[in-house]
Amino acid sequence: MARVVVDVMLKPEILDPQGQAVQRALPRLGFEGIADVRQGKRFELEVEGPVDEAALARIHEMAETFLANTVIEDFTVRVDEPAGAGS
Amino acid sequence: MARVVVDVMLKPEILDPQGQAVQRALPRLGFEGIADVRQGKRFELEVEGPVDEAALARIHEMAETFLANTVIEDFTVRVDEPAGAGS
Amino acid sequence: MTLDTVKHAEQTPEAEQPWAELGLKQDEYERIREILGRRPTGAELAMYSVMWSEHCSYKSSKVHLKQFGEKAPENDAMLVGIGENAGVVDVGQGYAVTFKVESHNHPSYIEPYQGAATGVGGIVRDILAMGARPVAVMDPLRFGAADHPDTKRVLPGVVAGIGGYGNCLGLPNIGGEAVFDPCYQGNPLVNALCVGVMKHEDIHLAKASGAGNKVILYGARTGGDGIGGVSVLASETFTDKGPTKRPAVQVGDPFQEKLLIECTLEIFKEKLVTGIQDLGGAGLSCATSELASAGSGGMRVELDTVPLRDATLSPEEILMSESQERMCAIVEPRHVDRFMEICEKWDVIATVIGEVTDGERLEIFWHGEQIVDVPPGTVAHEGPTYHRPYARPDWQDALQADDAGRLPRPRTAEELRDQVLTLVAHPNQAAKSWITDQYDRFVQGNTVLAQPEDSGMVRIDEETNLGVAVATDGNGRYAKLDPYTGAQLALAEAYRNVAASGAQPLAVSDCLNFGSPEDPAVMWQFAEATRGLADACQTLGTPVTGGNVSLYNQTGDTAIHPTPVVAVLGVIDDITRRTPIAFADEGHLVYLLGDTREELGGSAWSQAVHEHLGGLPPKVDLERERLLAEILISASRDGMIDAAHDLSDGGLIQALVESCLRGGKGARVVVPDGLDPFVFLFSESAGRALVAVPRSEELRFTDMCGARGLPATRIGVVDGETVEVQGQFALSLAELREAHEGTIPALLS
Amino acid sequence: MTSRIGVVTFPGTLDDRDTQRVVRLAGAEAVPLWHRDKDLKQVDAVVLPGGFSYGDYLRAGAISRFSPVMETVIEQARAGMPVLGICNGFQVLTETHLLPGAMLRNDGLHFICRDQKLRVENADTAWTTDYTAGQEISVPLKNIDGRYVADERTLDMLEAEGRVAFRYLDGNPNGSLRDIAGITNEAGNIVGLMPHPEHAAEPLIGTGRTDGLGFFTSILKKLVNA
Ligand SMILES: Nc1ncnc2c1ncn2[C@@H]1O[C@H](COP(=O)(O)OP(=O)(O)O)[C@@H](O)[C@H]1O
Ligand SMILES: [Mg+2]
């Protein structure tokens, strides 16, 4: 089964209180040099069948109408590389 | 400024009701063929200065001690490709 | 890129300006030019256009709202009246209470979660700005049909938004309303109320006085929120460069607001401010012009000093931004350091952005150049006033003639029983715990009563047990049938609710939700409703202390039902004497107070069983309401009753079922002689309540009612596991509970 | 000498003043502690109250856990000082790993506010001696991140050592594993739970019950007898 990842982030002009709270905490924890933090959502979808153009188009539509609230959020859709760059 | 992305997902054995709620809603919205959905967090960090080994090591530590709670979550750290695969 | 400075405006009198795109009318634009003796700069145009908008200037409603002041009853309790951020009422023992209800209807339709959340945020800052600690919130809501797909988008989002924001602030949600009707499809109503408490000496006003005093902006950084409109201006003025996308939606940060509350209260405690104003609609334009015009008039602001979230904002946009969680304070220079220390303690960003001057102009500078030079009063208060035409719609007669009394009635006991179940299970009468369980009602540890009680009640003094109670009500169906009476019924019901829980009603706030004022029929509804409310407030002796108007709630030509939402605040000397709605004790006697007539127009029965709206709403008798309230309050104070529940939509049977389910006890009632069982159960005659009287108190209670002339009819007894109407039917509590509590979860999950 | 019980305020803490009130009702002195202060002002015990510290951003309790006051609390708690974490305080305690496991979003995904029945499973902790093991009590539950999770091994250990201090009764409200509402550390001085005993301490207020007062009278007795 293939994995498709949908990343949903607040639009740049929209306030991201979570990201801000995280960023403000970093110096206190001894992590300097992070100019900005934005926090969003990551959806991992396990897709049955082939992930072809048509499947991606459907997932795109799903992201647009459901996974993201396009009033305030942007999203990207991509097929996951088989093995991630490990933690 | 370079962007580093930290993805945080619940460990596979931990129940993810948010992902499940999304998955259950999909057929009702007319989207079939998604076998599983997991929902996690995506952090976009704007890093000042070069993103070298040392910087990545620090971000890795930040993820391990702060951005993720490793009792329940796994994470990955990666440098963002300059231009995303567009929505 | 040329900055449109005052000098530039003087030199280019003929420059084209996008006043129409900003919503101004030709004559309004001319008026601005007349006031200034030149064309406005872009920044000035931005300020006037937003402050003279319907939302901020009340240009269509002002002439009608005046009555609230003109007809205001003498009331010694009123400390601050209409015109400030919120009214303030004396509740004794040196305490003052402030409360207000506001709308956030349109934003909540576009983005339910954030729209509702920022609605709560806005009203809380209004209360805070008066000097009070916010102690509770309430949320009167209206949605489209319960089974409409869009309701499944709007309702959960709105509820999560109100909860997400209010819970995080630590404000108990002690009540509200959730009503469904197809007329609100596309125009949900999200009204939010906040109550705050302070000592008399802590009352603060929005006033900038004392030349040399500093203007401090504190709270969140300013971003491009809610300035969709002005981007026109930015693009006109700076054709080549400049930001493109500006969010119309504001995102709230309740954590920031919680810090703002604690920080501000600490600042108040040390008496560091001479004037204060929250930033809400119209942002800095509103705060600076209102503060300046309420004070001596002069203020100078360096706009570059405003901390920004988005460095690309133009000065016009900064002036109009509706970024949330900000406040503006006027501080004497000697207090500035301490003010900043407190802000630092709470991680709140604070910046001196200007000072009060001894002039009479509001002057705003950008990179050293003057971009605004106006008499602040002309921005804040001298907006246009319209006498919009109004006319009783031609369909009103036909609607009133379509009497609900002619609808088919249940013919058998079996049908009567079925219709009782239909009624209590209808979304409008069903239990709302699916909603209210998402709100924290316990936080602050002072909640005496909360939903589903008749009113929300909080203790305000631990030593003396002094408390306040608030109820909000509004019935758009009644108001549609007769807006004058409908508004009075809303007041009467809220008043009755407060009294039923044992508190003395003191003052009123209201949120008037209507369609387009440009429609003479809607304007007539508005005129009638305000007149009705003002008259009734005068009779009941409860002044309107403030409120809000929301117009243009309509889709195409179809307006919502006129929906005046009325909040009544009451005081109770000793919260241990509060009266709950629960029938909890076997053997206690059930009395019906007041008169039951055949009144079914606009009733819940006519909606639940026949989907009908027509006829006349119930009659209002304000003297009777006042008497009923007196009896309810005395009876609670003297321990003569141990439960009371007001009768409103759904009539007697609805109230009986609610009291029984709440107490977990059944009741046996008999239909009084001369009353038709159907009318007895379903009529919605006003001025009534059910009470539970311990047998030992019966004589004392009936004597009191008799002596004061209030009809009190013994209709039954608290008993058993069923609600039984003798000779008609019996319904088990389990069956009633399933019907009453199952509806909303089934619709929404 | 009256016992001194510290109540910590983080930015976004909500139930600090309520907790102080109940500490006083129980007969102890309530000492406010500020998150930026390492100094615990010689208190005999500490309560981490409920609320949304740092807005619950990132994870509930995740940011507060790194505050200066927590450095001292962690150190003292390890040395045996009684610490009670209520709701957000419990979340902070799991984030610090003073208590095992973690708190996640309720399985129903909503905020839940209701009167919740619990069984006191362990009446020997510093905060529960005024209850009896097996006693059923009702106290308000109000949170959105109340689902307790830990791996099987940890859960088995907690059960075996009697460290499940409270369990939900009459239905699991949030999907907490093994119906766990609260736990304790090995020594019994550190207790964390999601429901709010401080909101069940006065007749007529809140639910009108006083089932939660026992937490505060328990600790008081312990301190007085110490
Ligand atoms: N329906 C109303 N009834 C009484 N007073 C009202 C009503 N609508 C608005 N007001 C009063 O007019 C003043 C301005 O209202 P508003 O612009 O909503 O205040 P704010 O800017 O503080 O939100 C306030 O004092 C408010 O209480
Ligand atoms: Mg205001």
Coordinates of N, CA and C in Angstrom, one line a residue, chain C residues 59 192 302 318 345 366 390 419 454 545 569 618 646-647 664 743:
Chain C
K59 N -25.6 53.7 12.4 CA -26.2 54.8 11.7 C -27.7 54.6 11.4
A192 N -22.7 36.6 22.3 CA -21.9 36.2 23.4 C -22.0 37.3 24.5
E302 N 2.5 57.9 17.2 CA 3.6 57.6 16.2 C 3.3 56.1 15.8
I318 N -2.6 49.3 9.4 CA -2.4 49.2 10.8 C -3.5 49.9 11.6
K345 N 6.1 41.0 33.4 CA 5.8 39.9 34.3 C 4.9 38.9 33.6
W366 N 3.7 58.8 10.6 CA 4.3 57.6 10.0 C 5.6 58.0 9.5
Y390 N -39.4 53.1 7.2 CA -39.9 51.8 7.6 C -41.4 51.7 7.4
Q419 N -47.6 13.6 21.2 CA -47.2 15.0 20.9 C -46.3 15.5 22.1
D454 N -32.7 27.9 35.2 CA -33.4 29.1 34.5 C -32.4 30.2 34.3
T545 N -28.6 48.9 29.8 CA -27.3 49.4 30.2 C -26.3 49.4 29.0
L569 N -29.9 41.0 34.2 CA -29.0 40.7 35.3 C -29.8 40.9 36.7
P618 N -48.2 35.2 22.6 CA -48.9 35.4 23.9 C -49.0 36.8 24.3
D646 N -39.6 28.5 35.3 CA -40.5 29.4 34.5 C -41.1 28.7 33.4
L647 N -42.3 29.1 32.9 CA -43.0 28.5 31.8 C -42.8 29.4 30.6
G664 N -34.8 13.9 38.8 CA -34.8 12.4 38.9 C -36.1 11.9 39.6
T743 N -31.9 13.6 21.1 CA -32.1 14.3 19.8 C -30.7 14.9 19.3

